[in-house]
Coordinates of C-alpha atoms in Angstrom, one line a residue:
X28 CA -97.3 -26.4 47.9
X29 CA -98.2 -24.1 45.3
X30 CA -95.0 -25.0 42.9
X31 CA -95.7 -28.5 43.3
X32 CA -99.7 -27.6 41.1
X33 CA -101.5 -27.9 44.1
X34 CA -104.4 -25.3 44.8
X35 CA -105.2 -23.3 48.5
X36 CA -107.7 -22.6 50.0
X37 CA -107.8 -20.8 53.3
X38 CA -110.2 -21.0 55.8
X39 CA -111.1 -19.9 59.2
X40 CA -110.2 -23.1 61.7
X41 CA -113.4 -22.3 63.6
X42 CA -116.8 -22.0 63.8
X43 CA -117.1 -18.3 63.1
X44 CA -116.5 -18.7 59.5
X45 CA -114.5 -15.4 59.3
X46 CA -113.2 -14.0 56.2
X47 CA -109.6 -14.7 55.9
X48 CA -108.2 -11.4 53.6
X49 CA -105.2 -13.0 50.9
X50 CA -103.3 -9.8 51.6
X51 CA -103.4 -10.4 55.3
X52 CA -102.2 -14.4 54.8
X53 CA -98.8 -13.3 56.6
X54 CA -100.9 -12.5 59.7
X55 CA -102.2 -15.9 60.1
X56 CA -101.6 -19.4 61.8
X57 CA -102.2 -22.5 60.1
X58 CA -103.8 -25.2 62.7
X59 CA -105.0 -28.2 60.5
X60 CA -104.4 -28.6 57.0
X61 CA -107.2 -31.0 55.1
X62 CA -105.6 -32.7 51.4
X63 CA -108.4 -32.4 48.3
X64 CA -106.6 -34.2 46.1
X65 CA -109.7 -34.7 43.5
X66 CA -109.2 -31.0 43.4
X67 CA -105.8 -31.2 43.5
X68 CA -106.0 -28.9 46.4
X69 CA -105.2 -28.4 49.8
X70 CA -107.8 -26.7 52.8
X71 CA -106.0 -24.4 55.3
X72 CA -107.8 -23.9 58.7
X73 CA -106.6 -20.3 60.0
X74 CA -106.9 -18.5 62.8
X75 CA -105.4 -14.7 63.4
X76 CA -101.5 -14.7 64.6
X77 CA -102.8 -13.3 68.0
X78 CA -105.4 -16.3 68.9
X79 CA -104.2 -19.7 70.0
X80 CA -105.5 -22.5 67.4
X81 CA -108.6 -24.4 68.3
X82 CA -108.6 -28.3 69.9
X83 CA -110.5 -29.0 66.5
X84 CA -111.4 -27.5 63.4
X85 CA -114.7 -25.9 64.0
X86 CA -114.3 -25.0 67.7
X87 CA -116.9 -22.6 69.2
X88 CA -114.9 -19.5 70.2
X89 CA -115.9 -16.5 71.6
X90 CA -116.8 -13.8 69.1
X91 CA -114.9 -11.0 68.2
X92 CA -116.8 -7.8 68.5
X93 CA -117.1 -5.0 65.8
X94 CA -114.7 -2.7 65.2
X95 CA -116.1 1.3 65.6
X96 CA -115.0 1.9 62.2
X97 CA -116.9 5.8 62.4
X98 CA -114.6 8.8 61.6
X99 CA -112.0 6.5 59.4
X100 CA -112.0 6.7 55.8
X101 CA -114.3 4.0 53.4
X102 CA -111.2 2.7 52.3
X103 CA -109.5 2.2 56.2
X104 CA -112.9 1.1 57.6
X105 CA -113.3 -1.5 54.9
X106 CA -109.9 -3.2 55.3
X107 CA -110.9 -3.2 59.3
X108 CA -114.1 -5.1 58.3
X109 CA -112.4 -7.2 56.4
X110 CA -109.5 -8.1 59.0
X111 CA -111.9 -8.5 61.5
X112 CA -113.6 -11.4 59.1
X113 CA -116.7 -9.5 57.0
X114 CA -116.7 -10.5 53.5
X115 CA -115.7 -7.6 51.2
X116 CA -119.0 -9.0 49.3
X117 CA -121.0 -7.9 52.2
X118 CA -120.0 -4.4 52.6
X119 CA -122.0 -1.6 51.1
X120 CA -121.3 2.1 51.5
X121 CA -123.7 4.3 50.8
X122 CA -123.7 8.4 50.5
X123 CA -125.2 9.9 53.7
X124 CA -126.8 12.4 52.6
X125 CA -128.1 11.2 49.2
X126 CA -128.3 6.7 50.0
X127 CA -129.8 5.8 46.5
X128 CA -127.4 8.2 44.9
X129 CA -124.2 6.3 43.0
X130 CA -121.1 6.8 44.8
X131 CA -118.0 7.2 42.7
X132 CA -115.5 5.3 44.1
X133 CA -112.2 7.0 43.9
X134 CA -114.0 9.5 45.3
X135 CA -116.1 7.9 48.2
X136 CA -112.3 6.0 49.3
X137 CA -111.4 9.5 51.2
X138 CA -114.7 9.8 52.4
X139 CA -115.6 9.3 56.4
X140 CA -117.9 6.9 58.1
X141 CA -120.5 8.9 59.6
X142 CA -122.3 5.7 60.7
X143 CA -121.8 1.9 60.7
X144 CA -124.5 -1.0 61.3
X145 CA -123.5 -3.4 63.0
X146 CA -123.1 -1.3 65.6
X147 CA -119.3 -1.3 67.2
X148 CA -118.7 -3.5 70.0
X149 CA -121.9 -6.2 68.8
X150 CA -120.8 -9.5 68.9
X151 CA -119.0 -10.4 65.1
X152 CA -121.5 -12.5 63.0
X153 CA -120.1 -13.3 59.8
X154 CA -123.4 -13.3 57.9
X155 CA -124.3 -9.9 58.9
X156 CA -124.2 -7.5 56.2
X157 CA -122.1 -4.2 57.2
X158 CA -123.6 -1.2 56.1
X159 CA -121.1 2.0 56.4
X160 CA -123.0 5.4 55.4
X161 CA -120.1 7.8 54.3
X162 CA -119.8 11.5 53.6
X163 CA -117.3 13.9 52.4
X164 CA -118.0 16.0 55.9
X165 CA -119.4 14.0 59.1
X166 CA -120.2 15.5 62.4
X167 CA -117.4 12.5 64.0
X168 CA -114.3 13.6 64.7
X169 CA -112.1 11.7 62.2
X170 CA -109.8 8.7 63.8
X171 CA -106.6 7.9 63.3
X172 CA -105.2 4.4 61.2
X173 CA -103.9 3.6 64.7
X174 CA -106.8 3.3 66.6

């Protein structure tokens, strides 16, 4: 679609309005597609690879819940967020021990999540703000990518 001048856009088929990550597109099923063509553009309606498409675009589904992203690294616990639909725009990390401080972030990318809000296992909202509070040493036991 692309070679033939035509813009994507992706978007989640339903009513949760999740994020869809463009490095994750592979990971994805296309359900409805919708033409813009005074955009020259076309709308996909996604869902993840392991849920069944909706009846309709904008089907009420049953809410993922938050991941427990505590222990994993900024950088492991942001690309979790993000898969599990939160905006990269709406994810802030912020120094435990020092929150107004500036974080550098090549630095703060190693660092753990000490804390999260939402709180893991609350019911997925996609206009919830996540708030990770990270610090080079946390009293949680660090996690591995796989769980």
């Amino acid at each position: 679609m692309t070679a033939a001048g035509l813009g994507l856009s992706l978007r989640d088929a339903t009513f949760l309005n999740r994020y869809i990550p463009p490095e994750l597109t592979r990971e994805y099923t296309v359900c409805f597609t919708e033409d813009k063509p005074d955009y020259g553009a076309v709308d996909l309606f996604v869902v993840p690879s392991a849920e069944a498409c909706p009846a309709e675009k904008g089907a009420v589904v049953p809410r993922p819940p938050v991941p427990d992203v505590t222990g994993r690294t900024s950088a492991e616990a942001a690309a979790l967020m993000a898969s599990t639909g939160f905006s990269p725009d709406r994810m802030t990390a912020q120094d435990q021990r020092d929150p107004s401080g500036r974080l550098d972030s090549a630095t703060a990318r190693n660092w753990r999540v000490c804390s999260q809000s939402p709180a893991a296992g609350k019911p997925f909202r996609a206009d919830e703000k996540v708030l990770m509070r990270i610090s080079a040493k946390c009293r949680t036991a660090p996690k591995s990518p796989s769980e």
